[in-house]
């Protein structure tokens, strides 16, 4: 027997239809209700076709398809949900409409029926507050498309009784989803943890004019392994969806600096540059897909001595090997010779701070981001007033073996260091706030956002002390509170502990 033998789904559109599929595949009888006349019947037919398709591909047996189909019952009215053990609401995202639906549901269902909402942005607590028995109400937040996105946030509202979310989690495991236990808070886990990626990218491009959109996307794909860069992701989601979410999260956290949106998204939304669906976003989108802006042109330069210094000796070795492979002379000695190109690999600092710290001429200095390795892409930058000939020489040198090179303006933490540090810091603060456990935060982000690693695991892979150093440098340069390190991160970095380390 499934955890909930009889499940009702109210609102069987894009999300509700997928939820019905999961519940039926887990063996539950499912009653479908939709306000749109014929909507429930249409959803039953659509699911039947989906299962027939799975059978045709050999992914379901004919018997399983017949059994699943037999478990679906379209309802003519909400009263038909009377005998359900669980009702999941997936109607329009409107607090008042949802509250009205929950009030009506309570007049119909048994006293022990669990009620769940698939809201993505409203307060579960505020929806439950309309109910006579808010303790039976929880959030059950799925992702689109439900059958493929195998993760669901199980959200405890302020008055949700103990045991409710445990049952919803057990049910999720029955249809093969990873349940994420979290408390009711803006954005829950996935949408909260996902704020850093685009916000910091916009800070780099717009707030500081340090790099172009395509450069940020390429750096994060090639250096860190994200499938899509932040601007590609904004284009895919559409600004009509993501811009209001960003504004709402900032408001709901009462102006938390970490979530401060960029004015640019509102402007581009007003301009209709929504992204892929409009044909124009940060990129043009045509029949051949997304435009591919060309890489920066590689300048020509003659070999000259290169003096290398890096905050980590392994980084210096890697850079020296590239210089030697290109056939350029490596200058040794405590000070750079007069004609040498100075290459530095800083952590968190910009080229200006590196020149100041080393007391070497900023005009001949080029900084390179070595934190994520130098194999797939090399991001370089120079201080204001740097000699173009030296910057072009560095570009030519690092491109000599065919590896793409991205030149940006001076930026504390380049692109990848600062975006990764931001993501790790936000996730750390979520753990600090007990929104979810470290393991749940990591799995939610991996499965819900498709990041190559969970944010805390990513922080551990980079090293919590390094993440803390990047944030300290960013905070020092800008004074912006968005870069203040979470106590969770600071303590673990200071003690040399993993970011997954719980407290007794
Ligand atoms: N689409 C997503 O990516 C996504 C992801 C997670 C959560 N959600 C949430 O899921 C819910 C549904 O979103 P969707 O994308 O499936 O929308 P949708 O428009 O595809 O489906 C909503 C369905 O609810 C029905 N409906 C509307 N008001 C109703 C009412 N009062 N009573 C009964 N049925 C009603 C509509 O007829 C429609 O069939 C929203 O709360 C949304 O925020 C959406």
Short mmCIF file of C-alpha atoms and ligand atoms in Angstrom, two decimals:
data_model
loop_
_atom_site.label_atom_id
_atom_site.label_comp_id
_atom_site.label_asym_id
_atom_site.label_seq_id
_atom_site.Cartn_x
_atom_site.Cartn_y
_atom_site.Cartn_z
CA UNK A 1 0.00 0.00 0.00
CA UNK A 2 1.32 3.46 -0.80
CA UNK A 3 1.76 5.93 2.08
CA UNK A 4 -1.43 7.66 0.89
CA UNK A 5 -3.87 5.18 -0.68
CA UNK A 6 -6.21 7.77 -2.16
CA UNK A 7 -4.90 11.10 -3.40
CA UNK A 8 -6.78 14.09 -4.76
CA UNK A 9 -5.15 16.65 -7.05
CA UNK A 10 -6.85 20.02 -7.48
CA UNK A 11 -5.71 21.89 -10.56
CA UNK A 12 -4.42 19.45 -13.17
CA UNK A 13 -2.47 21.74 -15.49
CA UNK A 14 1.26 21.46 -16.17
CA UNK A 15 2.22 20.68 -12.57
CA UNK A 16 -0.93 18.94 -11.35
CA UNK A 17 -0.85 16.53 -14.31
CA UNK A 18 2.71 15.48 -13.42
CA UNK A 19 1.78 15.10 -9.76
CA UNK A 20 -1.14 12.85 -10.71
CA UNK A 21 1.25 10.72 -12.78
CA UNK A 22 3.66 10.29 -9.85
CA UNK A 23 0.93 9.43 -7.35
CA UNK A 24 -0.65 6.87 -9.70
CA UNK A 25 2.71 5.30 -10.52
CA UNK A 26 3.29 4.92 -6.78
CA UNK A 27 0.09 2.88 -6.64
CA UNK A 28 -2.35 5.47 -5.24
CA UNK A 29 -5.91 5.92 -6.48
CA UNK A 30 -6.04 9.49 -7.80
CA UNK A 31 -9.05 11.78 -8.09
CA UNK A 32 -8.49 14.73 -10.44
CA UNK A 33 -10.34 18.01 -10.12
CA UNK A 34 -9.98 21.15 -12.21
CA UNK A 35 -12.12 24.28 -12.34
CA UNK A 36 -11.92 24.29 -16.12
CA UNK A 37 -14.87 22.27 -17.48
CA UNK A 38 -13.51 19.09 -19.07
CA UNK A 39 -10.06 19.83 -17.60
CA UNK A 40 -9.89 16.72 -15.40
CA UNK A 41 -11.03 14.44 -18.22
CA UNK A 42 -8.52 15.98 -20.60
CA UNK A 43 -5.75 15.43 -18.03
CA UNK A 44 -6.74 11.75 -17.68
CA UNK A 45 -6.57 11.32 -21.47
CA UNK A 46 -3.24 13.10 -21.69
CA UNK A 47 -1.74 10.89 -18.99
CA UNK A 48 -3.07 7.79 -20.74
CA UNK A 49 -1.21 8.87 -23.87
CA UNK A 50 1.95 9.55 -21.81
CA UNK A 51 1.85 6.04 -20.35
CA UNK A 52 1.16 4.49 -23.77
CA UNK A 53 4.24 6.34 -24.99
CA UNK A 54 6.33 4.96 -22.11
CA UNK A 55 5.07 1.44 -22.90
CA UNK A 56 5.95 1.88 -26.58
CA UNK A 57 9.52 2.74 -25.51
CA UNK A 58 9.63 -0.31 -23.24
CA UNK A 59 9.84 1.82 -20.11
CA UNK A 60 6.55 0.51 -18.66
CA UNK A 61 4.80 -2.83 -19.10
CA UNK A 62 1.34 -3.01 -20.64
CA UNK A 63 0.00 -4.31 -17.31
CA UNK A 64 1.50 -1.39 -15.39
CA UNK A 65 -0.04 1.05 -17.87
CA UNK A 66 -3.46 -0.56 -17.58
CA UNK A 67 -3.22 -0.52 -13.77
CA UNK A 68 -2.12 3.11 -13.67
CA UNK A 69 -4.92 4.18 -16.00
CA UNK A 70 -7.45 2.33 -13.85
CA UNK A 71 -6.35 4.33 -10.81
CA UNK A 72 -7.45 7.70 -12.28
CA UNK A 73 -10.89 9.17 -11.69
CA UNK A 74 -11.89 12.59 -13.01
CA UNK A 75 -14.07 14.47 -10.52
CA UNK A 76 -17.07 16.59 -11.42
CA UNK A 77 -16.85 18.66 -8.26
CA UNK A 78 -14.55 19.20 -5.32
CA UNK A 79 -16.98 17.13 -3.21
CA UNK A 80 -15.70 14.05 -5.05
CA UNK A 81 -12.45 14.41 -3.06
CA UNK A 82 -14.28 13.44 0.16
CA UNK A 83 -12.54 10.10 0.67
CA UNK A 84 -8.98 11.21 -0.06
CA UNK A 85 -6.11 10.65 2.38
CA UNK A 86 -4.11 13.46 0.80
CA UNK A 87 -5.14 16.37 -1.43
CA UNK A 88 -2.48 18.28 -3.35
CA UNK A 89 -3.37 21.71 -4.68
CA UNK A 90 -1.72 22.91 -7.91
CA UNK A 91 -4.03 25.72 -9.04
CA UNK A 92 -3.27 29.30 -10.03
CA UNK A 93 -0.56 31.06 -7.97
CA UNK A 94 -2.84 33.48 -6.10
CA UNK A 95 -3.00 33.58 -2.31
CA UNK A 96 -6.69 34.44 -2.04
CA UNK A 97 -7.78 31.83 -4.59
CA UNK A 98 -5.65 29.18 -2.88
CA UNK A 99 -7.00 30.10 0.58
CA UNK A 100 -10.57 29.85 -0.74
CA UNK A 101 -9.81 26.42 -2.20
CA UNK A 102 -8.36 25.16 1.09
CA UNK A 103 -11.40 26.41 3.04
CA UNK A 104 -13.65 24.57 0.62
CA UNK A 105 -11.52 21.42 0.79
CA UNK A 106 -11.80 21.34 4.57
CA UNK A 107 -15.60 21.22 4.32
CA UNK A 108 -15.29 18.13 2.12
CA UNK A 109 -12.41 15.94 3.33
CA UNK A 110 -12.06 13.72 6.40
CA UNK A 111 -10.53 15.19 9.54
CA UNK A 112 -7.34 13.15 9.05
CA UNK A 113 -6.82 14.07 5.40
CA UNK A 114 -3.49 15.82 4.74
CA UNK A 115 -3.64 18.97 2.61
CA UNK A 116 -0.65 20.11 0.58
CA UNK A 117 0.09 23.07 -1.68
CA UNK A 118 2.44 23.11 -4.64
CA UNK A 119 2.93 26.87 -4.36
CA UNK A 120 6.32 28.04 -5.56
CA UNK A 121 6.36 31.53 -4.09
CA UNK A 122 3.56 32.01 -1.58
CA UNK A 123 3.80 31.39 2.16
CA UNK A 124 2.60 27.90 3.08
CA UNK A 125 1.78 29.31 6.51
CA UNK A 126 -0.42 32.05 5.03
CA UNK A 127 -2.34 29.51 2.92
CA UNK A 128 -2.75 27.19 5.94
CA UNK A 129 -3.94 30.07 8.13
CA UNK A 130 -7.24 30.09 6.25
CA UNK A 131 -7.92 26.55 7.48
CA UNK A 132 -9.71 25.46 10.62
CA UNK A 133 -6.94 22.88 11.06
CA UNK A 134 -3.70 24.45 9.77
CA UNK A 135 -1.70 21.67 11.44
CA UNK A 136 -2.64 19.28 8.61
CA UNK A 137 -1.36 21.62 5.88
CA UNK A 138 2.15 21.44 4.39
CA UNK A 139 3.95 22.60 1.27
CA UNK A 140 4.78 20.02 -1.41
CA UNK A 141 6.77 21.90 -4.01
CA UNK A 142 7.50 20.04 -7.24
CA UNK A 143 9.57 21.19 -10.21
CA UNK A 144 8.69 21.30 -13.87
CA UNK A 145 8.50 18.79 -15.57
CA UNK A 146 7.47 16.75 -12.52
CA UNK A 147 8.33 13.23 -13.79
CA UNK A 148 11.86 14.27 -14.81
CA UNK A 149 12.71 16.62 -11.94
CA UNK A 150 13.07 14.01 -9.26
CA UNK A 151 13.04 16.31 -6.26
CA UNK A 152 10.25 17.76 -4.13
CA UNK A 153 10.47 20.25 -1.28
CA UNK A 154 8.40 19.20 1.72
CA UNK A 155 7.68 22.36 3.63
CA UNK A 156 6.64 22.70 7.24
CA UNK A 157 4.47 25.75 7.81
CA UNK A 158 4.57 27.54 11.17
CA UNK A 159 1.69 25.37 12.45
CA UNK A 160 2.23 22.12 10.52
CA UNK A 161 1.97 19.15 12.92
CA UNK A 162 4.95 16.85 13.47
CA UNK A 163 4.68 13.78 11.27
CA UNK A 164 2.92 15.35 8.29
CA UNK A 165 6.06 16.16 6.33
CA UNK A 166 7.55 12.76 7.19
CA UNK A 167 4.57 11.05 5.53
CA UNK A 168 4.80 13.31 2.46
CA UNK A 169 8.54 12.52 2.26
CA UNK A 170 7.88 8.77 2.51
CA UNK A 171 5.31 9.06 -0.30
CA UNK A 172 7.83 10.99 -2.44
CA UNK A 173 10.33 8.15 -2.10
CA UNK A 174 7.65 5.73 -3.32
CA UNK A 175 7.45 7.48 -6.70
CA UNK A 176 11.23 7.93 -6.85
CA UNK A 177 11.61 11.59 -5.84
CA UNK A 178 14.17 12.90 -3.35
CA UNK A 179 12.22 14.73 -0.63
CA UNK A 180 13.84 17.86 0.78
CA UNK A 181 12.71 18.72 4.32
CA UNK A 182 12.60 22.47 4.88
CA UNK A 183 10.85 25.14 6.86
CA UNK A 184 8.49 27.68 5.36
CA UNK A 185 10.64 30.64 4.30
CA UNK A 186 10.87 32.76 1.13
CA UNK A 187 11.94 30.66 -1.85
CA UNK A 188 12.10 27.48 0.28
CA UNK A 189 15.43 25.81 -0.60
CA UNK A 190 15.93 25.76 -4.36
CA UNK A 191 14.74 29.26 -5.21
CA UNK A 192 16.58 30.71 -2.21
CA UNK A 193 19.86 28.90 -2.95
CA UNK A 194 19.55 29.80 -6.64
CA UNK A 195 19.55 33.56 -6.03
CA UNK A 196 23.32 33.97 -6.02
CA UNK A 197 24.09 32.79 -9.55
CA UNK A 198 22.26 35.46 -11.55
CA UNK A 199 22.54 38.19 -8.92
CA UNK A 200 26.33 38.05 -8.76
CA UNK A 201 26.61 37.69 -12.53
CA UNK A 202 24.58 40.90 -12.93
CA UNK A 203 26.75 42.61 -10.33
CA UNK A 204 29.84 41.73 -12.42
CA UNK A 205 28.35 42.81 -15.75
CA UNK A 206 26.09 45.70 -14.77
CA UNK A 207 27.09 46.75 -11.26
CA UNK A 208 30.78 46.91 -12.17
CA UNK A 209 30.92 46.75 -15.96
CA UNK A 210 33.68 44.20 -15.55
CA UNK A 211 32.74 41.67 -18.24
CA UNK A 212 30.29 40.95 -21.06
CA UNK A 213 27.32 38.56 -20.64
CA UNK A 214 28.80 35.92 -22.90
CA UNK A 215 32.14 36.07 -21.07
CA UNK A 216 30.45 35.43 -17.73
CA UNK A 217 28.49 32.51 -19.18
CA UNK A 218 31.54 30.96 -20.81
CA UNK A 219 33.69 31.34 -17.69
CA UNK A 220 31.12 29.64 -15.46
CA UNK A 221 30.50 26.83 -17.94
CA UNK A 222 34.14 26.12 -18.70
CA UNK A 223 35.80 26.85 -15.36
CA UNK A 224 33.20 25.49 -12.93
CA UNK A 225 31.14 23.11 -15.07
CA UNK A 226 27.71 24.74 -14.97
CA UNK A 227 25.59 23.45 -17.84
CA UNK A 228 24.26 26.94 -18.59
CA UNK A 229 25.69 30.30 -17.68
CA UNK A 230 23.51 32.72 -15.68
CA UNK A 231 22.49 34.78 -18.72
CA UNK A 232 21.69 31.67 -20.75
CA UNK A 233 19.59 30.50 -17.80
CA UNK A 234 17.76 33.85 -17.61
CA UNK A 235 17.04 33.55 -21.34
CA UNK A 236 15.72 30.02 -20.90
CA UNK A 237 13.47 30.84 -17.94
CA UNK A 238 12.25 34.14 -19.37
CA UNK A 239 12.44 37.51 -17.62
CA UNK A 240 8.65 37.56 -17.22
CA UNK A 241 9.17 34.70 -14.73
CA UNK A 242 12.56 35.40 -13.15
CA UNK A 243 12.43 39.20 -12.76
CA UNK A 244 9.33 39.20 -10.49
CA UNK A 245 10.78 36.29 -8.47
CA UNK A 246 13.95 38.29 -7.83
CA UNK A 247 12.00 41.37 -6.74
CA UNK A 248 9.74 39.28 -4.53
CA UNK A 249 12.62 37.49 -2.79
CA UNK A 250 14.34 40.81 -2.07
CA UNK A 251 11.11 42.20 -0.57
CA UNK A 252 10.35 39.07 1.42
CA UNK A 253 13.82 39.17 3.01
CA UNK A 254 13.32 42.86 3.80
CA UNK A 255 16.06 44.22 1.61
CA UNK A 256 18.75 41.61 2.32
CA UNK A 257 21.77 42.88 0.35
CA UNK A 258 22.62 39.39 -0.92
CA UNK A 259 19.41 39.39 -2.97
CA UNK A 260 19.46 43.00 -4.23
CA UNK A 261 18.27 42.77 -7.86
CA UNK A 262 19.81 44.68 -10.74
CA UNK A 263 17.77 47.46 -12.37
CA UNK A 264 18.72 45.95 -15.70
CA UNK A 265 16.26 43.06 -15.51
CA UNK A 266 13.28 45.39 -15.02
CA UNK A 267 14.41 47.50 -17.96
CA UNK A 268 14.83 44.49 -20.22
CA UNK A 269 11.48 43.08 -19.12
CA UNK A 270 9.85 46.43 -20.01
CA UNK A 271 11.60 46.27 -23.37
CA UNK A 272 10.17 42.80 -24.09
CA UNK A 273 13.62 41.19 -24.18
CA UNK A 274 12.25 38.19 -22.33
CA UNK A 275 14.64 35.56 -23.61
CA UNK A 276 14.19 32.48 -25.76
CA UNK A 277 10.38 32.70 -25.86
CA UNK A 278 10.57 36.23 -27.34
CA UNK A 279 13.43 35.46 -29.74
CA UNK A 280 15.54 38.07 -27.96
CA UNK A 281 17.10 38.10 -24.54
CA UNK A 282 20.72 38.49 -23.59
CA UNK A 283 21.26 36.46 -26.75
CA UNK A 284 19.36 36.38 -30.04
CA UNK A 285 17.42 33.13 -30.50
CA UNK A 286 16.57 31.88 -33.96
CA UNK A 287 15.85 28.63 -35.77
CA UNK A 288 19.48 27.59 -35.19
CA UNK A 289 19.11 28.11 -31.47
CA UNK A 290 20.97 30.58 -29.33
CA UNK A 291 23.44 32.92 -31.02
CA UNK A 292 27.07 32.09 -30.27
CA UNK A 293 29.04 35.30 -29.82
CA UNK A 294 32.61 34.89 -31.11
CA UNK A 295 35.52 34.51 -28.73
CA UNK A 296 37.69 37.57 -28.22
CA UNK A 297 40.28 37.89 -31.01
CA UNK A 298 43.74 36.64 -30.10
CA UNK A 299 46.40 39.36 -30.51
CA UNK A 300 49.87 38.66 -31.89
CA UNK A 301 52.79 39.12 -29.55
CA UNK A 302 56.49 38.28 -29.48
CA UNK A 303 57.87 36.24 -26.58
CA UNK A 304 59.16 38.24 -23.65
CA UNK A 305 60.30 37.26 -20.14
CA UNK A 306 57.47 36.33 -17.80
CA UNK A 307 57.75 36.74 -14.03
CA UNK A 308 55.17 34.63 -12.21
CA UNK A 309 53.81 34.82 -8.68
CA UNK A 310 50.77 33.03 -7.29
CA UNK A 311 49.14 32.74 -3.86
CA UNK A 312 49.49 28.95 -4.15
CA UNK A 313 52.64 27.22 -5.35
CA UNK A 314 50.68 24.65 -7.40
CA UNK A 315 49.10 27.51 -9.35
CA UNK A 316 52.55 28.99 -10.01
CA UNK A 317 53.80 25.60 -11.28
CA UNK A 318 50.83 25.33 -13.63
CA UNK A 319 51.35 28.82 -15.02
CA UNK A 320 55.11 28.31 -15.42
CA UNK A 321 54.44 25.09 -17.35
CA UNK A 322 52.17 26.98 -19.76
CA UNK A 323 54.79 29.72 -20.23
CA UNK A 324 57.52 27.15 -20.89
CA UNK A 325 55.34 25.16 -23.28
CA UNK A 326 54.77 28.36 -25.26
CA UNK A 327 58.54 28.82 -25.44
CA UNK A 328 58.58 32.10 -23.52
CA UNK A 329 61.41 32.67 -20.98
CA UNK A 330 60.50 32.45 -17.30
CA UNK A 331 62.17 35.21 -15.28
CA UNK A 332 63.28 34.25 -11.78
CA UNK A 333 64.44 36.38 -8.88
CA UNK A 334 62.65 38.23 -6.11
CA UNK A 335 61.76 41.20 -8.32
CA UNK A 336 60.51 41.22 -11.93
CA UNK A 337 63.10 42.35 -14.51
CA UNK A 338 62.29 45.71 -16.13
CA UNK A 339 60.97 44.31 -19.41
CA UNK A 340 59.10 41.33 -17.94
CA UNK A 341 55.42 40.61 -18.14
CA UNK A 342 54.24 40.12 -14.55
CA UNK A 343 51.69 37.32 -14.18
CA UNK A 344 49.93 36.92 -10.84
CA UNK A 345 47.31 34.42 -9.69
CA UNK A 346 45.42 36.04 -6.82
CA UNK A 347 42.55 34.77 -4.68
CA UNK A 348 39.66 37.18 -4.22
CA UNK A 349 41.76 40.22 -5.06
CA UNK A 350 41.86 42.25 -8.24
CA UNK A 351 44.92 43.06 -10.31
CA UNK A 352 45.18 46.49 -8.67
CA UNK A 353 45.38 44.99 -5.17
CA UNK A 354 47.88 42.38 -6.41
CA UNK A 355 50.17 45.11 -7.80
CA UNK A 356 49.87 47.12 -4.58
CA UNK A 357 50.50 44.08 -2.39
CA UNK A 358 53.54 42.91 -4.35
CA UNK A 359 54.82 46.46 -4.94
CA UNK A 360 55.36 45.77 -8.62
CA UNK A 361 54.35 47.99 -11.55
CA UNK A 362 50.61 47.64 -12.31
CA UNK A 363 51.31 48.69 -15.91
CA UNK A 364 53.03 45.36 -16.68
CA UNK A 365 50.87 43.12 -14.48
CA UNK A 366 48.20 40.70 -15.66
CA UNK A 367 46.18 38.58 -13.22
CA UNK A 368 44.90 35.10 -14.12
CA UNK A 369 42.24 33.02 -12.35
CA UNK A 370 43.91 29.72 -11.42
CA UNK A 371 41.46 28.55 -8.74
CA UNK A 372 39.53 26.19 -11.01
CA UNK A 373 42.50 25.03 -13.09
CA UNK A 374 43.73 26.43 -16.39
CA UNK A 375 42.78 23.60 -18.73
CA UNK A 376 39.49 24.69 -20.30
CA UNK A 377 39.48 28.49 -20.22
CA UNK A 378 41.76 31.20 -18.89
CA UNK A 379 40.33 34.43 -17.55
CA UNK A 380 42.75 37.34 -17.31
CA UNK A 381 42.49 40.94 -16.20
CA UNK A 382 44.71 43.96 -15.62
CA UNK A 383 44.61 47.08 -13.47
CA UNK A 384 43.45 50.48 -14.77
CA UNK A 385 46.25 52.12 -16.75
CA UNK A 386 47.92 48.84 -17.66
CA UNK A 387 50.03 48.89 -20.81
CA UNK A 388 47.94 47.37 -23.64
CA UNK A 389 51.04 45.75 -25.13
CA UNK A 390 51.60 43.74 -21.95
CA UNK A 391 47.92 42.75 -21.65
CA UNK A 392 47.90 41.61 -25.28
CA UNK A 393 51.13 39.72 -24.70
CA UNK A 394 49.50 37.86 -21.79
CA UNK A 395 46.46 37.11 -23.92
CA UNK A 396 48.61 35.73 -26.74
CA UNK A 397 50.73 33.73 -24.30
CA UNK A 398 47.79 32.03 -22.58
CA UNK A 399 46.04 31.35 -25.89
CA UNK A 400 49.18 29.89 -27.51
CA UNK A 401 48.17 26.27 -26.85
CA UNK A 402 44.66 26.81 -28.23
CA UNK A 403 42.91 27.26 -24.86
CA UNK A 404 40.30 30.04 -25.02
CA UNK A 405 41.17 33.22 -23.15
CA UNK A 406 38.68 35.74 -21.76
CA UNK A 407 39.88 39.24 -20.97
CA UNK A 408 37.83 41.16 -18.43
CA UNK A 409 38.25 44.48 -16.64
CA UNK A 410 39.70 44.49 -13.15
CA UNK A 411 37.38 42.51 -10.84
CA UNK A 412 38.03 41.25 -7.31
CA UNK A 413 37.64 37.50 -7.66
CA UNK A 414 37.46 37.49 -11.48
CA UNK A 415 34.13 35.86 -12.53
CA UNK A 416 34.14 32.28 -11.30
CA UNK A 417 35.68 32.91 -7.86
CA UNK A 418 33.10 35.51 -6.92
CA UNK A 419 30.05 33.71 -8.31
CA UNK A 420 31.05 30.44 -6.62
CA UNK A 421 31.83 32.22 -3.33
CA UNK A 422 28.41 33.91 -3.47
CA UNK A 423 26.58 30.63 -4.07
CA UNK A 424 28.48 28.88 -1.27
CA UNK A 425 27.88 31.76 1.12
CA UNK A 426 24.11 31.85 0.53
CA UNK A 427 23.83 28.09 1.02
CA UNK A 428 25.95 28.34 4.17
CA UNK A 429 23.62 30.95 5.55
CA UNK A 430 20.63 28.75 4.75
CA UNK A 431 22.24 26.01 6.85
CA UNK A 432 22.93 28.58 9.57
CA UNK A 433 19.25 29.58 9.56
CA UNK A 434 18.21 25.90 9.75
CA UNK A 435 16.09 26.24 6.63
CA UNK A 436 17.22 22.72 5.70
CA UNK A 437 20.07 20.33 6.52
CA UNK A 438 23.35 20.63 4.57
CA UNK A 439 22.65 17.34 2.77
CA UNK A 440 19.15 18.48 1.80
CA UNK A 441 20.41 21.88 0.61
CA UNK A 442 23.01 20.18 -1.60
CA UNK A 443 20.66 17.59 -3.08
CA UNK A 444 17.90 20.16 -3.66
CA UNK A 445 20.25 22.40 -5.62
CA UNK A 446 21.85 19.59 -7.61
CA UNK A 447 18.51 18.07 -8.58
CA UNK A 448 16.42 21.26 -8.72
CA UNK A 449 18.90 23.56 -10.45
CA UNK A 450 21.19 21.06 -12.17
CA UNK A 451 24.38 22.49 -10.62
CA UNK A 452 27.36 20.18 -11.08
CA UNK A 453 27.63 19.85 -7.28
CA UNK A 454 25.60 20.98 -4.31
CA UNK A 455 26.74 24.42 -3.08
CA UNK A 456 28.18 23.18 0.21
CA UNK A 457 30.00 20.31 -1.50
CA UNK A 458 31.31 22.85 -4.02
CA UNK A 459 32.49 25.01 -1.12
CA UNK A 460 34.25 22.00 0.40
CA UNK A 461 35.86 21.13 -2.94
CA UNK A 462 37.21 24.66 -3.32
CA UNK A 463 38.00 24.92 0.40
CA UNK A 464 35.98 26.89 2.97
CA UNK A 465 39.06 29.01 3.87
CA UNK A 466 39.47 30.02 0.22
CA UNK A 467 35.77 30.88 -0.07
CA UNK A 468 36.04 33.00 3.10
CA UNK A 469 39.17 34.72 1.71
CA UNK A 470 37.39 35.59 -1.56
CA UNK A 471 34.44 37.07 0.32
CA UNK A 472 36.71 39.04 2.66
CA UNK A 473 38.51 40.56 -0.33
CA UNK A 474 35.23 41.42 -2.09
CA UNK A 475 33.83 42.91 1.08
CA UNK A 476 37.03 44.87 1.67
CA UNK A 477 37.02 46.42 -1.80
CA UNK A 478 33.31 47.20 -2.07
CA UNK A 479 32.06 47.48 1.50
CA UNK A 480 28.91 45.83 0.14
CA UNK A 481 27.09 43.79 2.80
CA UNK A 482 26.18 41.22 0.15
CA UNK A 483 29.74 39.88 0.58
CA UNK A 484 29.67 39.45 4.36
CA UNK A 485 30.48 35.84 5.15
CA UNK A 486 27.84 33.73 6.88
CA UNK A 487 28.78 32.68 10.43
CA UNK A 488 28.29 29.09 9.22
CA UNK A 489 31.06 29.53 6.66
CA UNK A 490 33.34 31.62 8.88
CA UNK A 491 33.33 29.12 11.74
CA UNK A 492 33.95 26.10 9.55
CA UNK A 493 36.64 27.90 7.56
CA UNK A 494 38.31 28.98 10.81
CA UNK A 495 38.20 25.50 12.31
CA UNK A 496 39.23 23.74 9.10
CA UNK A 497 35.94 21.83 8.96
CA UNK A 498 33.69 20.71 6.12
CA UNK A 499 30.68 22.94 5.38
CA UNK A 500 28.51 19.87 6.03
CA UNK A 501 29.60 19.82 9.68
CA UNK A 502 26.54 20.00 11.95
CA UNK A 503 26.50 21.43 15.46
CA UNK A 504 25.73 19.35 18.54
N1 LIG B 1 4.98 25.75 -13.79
C1 LIG B 1 5.98 25.61 -12.95
O1 LIG B 1 7.16 25.58 -13.34
C2 LIG B 1 5.72 25.44 -11.48
C3 LIG B 1 6.70 24.85 -10.67
C4 LIG B 1 6.44 24.65 -9.33
C5 LIG B 1 5.24 25.06 -8.80
N2 LIG B 1 4.32 25.66 -9.60
C6 LIG B 1 3.05 26.05 -8.98
O2 LIG B 1 2.07 25.10 -9.31
C7 LIG B 1 0.79 25.71 -9.40
C8 LIG B 1 0.19 25.41 -10.76
O3 LIG B 1 1.04 25.83 -11.77
P1 LIG B 1 0.95 25.26 -13.26
O4 LIG B 1 2.19 25.74 -13.94
O5 LIG B 1 0.62 23.82 -13.25
O6 LIG B 1 -0.29 26.10 -13.81
P2 LIG B 1 -1.33 25.68 -14.98
O7 LIG B 1 -1.96 26.93 -15.41
O8 LIG B 1 -0.67 24.81 -15.99
O9 LIG B 1 -2.39 24.77 -14.20
C9 LIG B 1 -3.25 25.27 -13.25
C10 LIG B 1 -4.54 24.49 -13.34
O10 LIG B 1 -5.37 24.84 -12.25
C11 LIG B 1 -6.70 25.05 -12.71
N3 LIG B 1 -7.31 25.99 -11.76
C12 LIG B 1 -7.10 27.31 -11.65
N4 LIG B 1 -7.82 27.81 -10.62
C13 LIG B 1 -8.48 26.76 -10.07
C14 LIG B 1 -9.36 26.62 -8.96
N5 LIG B 1 -9.71 27.67 -8.22
N6 LIG B 1 -9.84 25.39 -8.67
C15 LIG B 1 -9.47 24.33 -9.42
N7 LIG B 1 -8.66 24.40 -10.48
C16 LIG B 1 -8.16 25.60 -10.80
C17 LIG B 1 -6.53 25.59 -14.11
O11 LIG B 1 -7.70 25.34 -14.86
C18 LIG B 1 -5.34 24.80 -14.62
O12 LIG B 1 -5.72 23.59 -15.21
C19 LIG B 1 1.03 27.19 -9.11
O13 LIG B 1 0.84 27.41 -7.74
C20 LIG B 1 2.48 27.37 -9.46
O14 LIG B 1 3.10 28.44 -8.78
C21 LIG B 1 4.52 25.83 -10.93
#
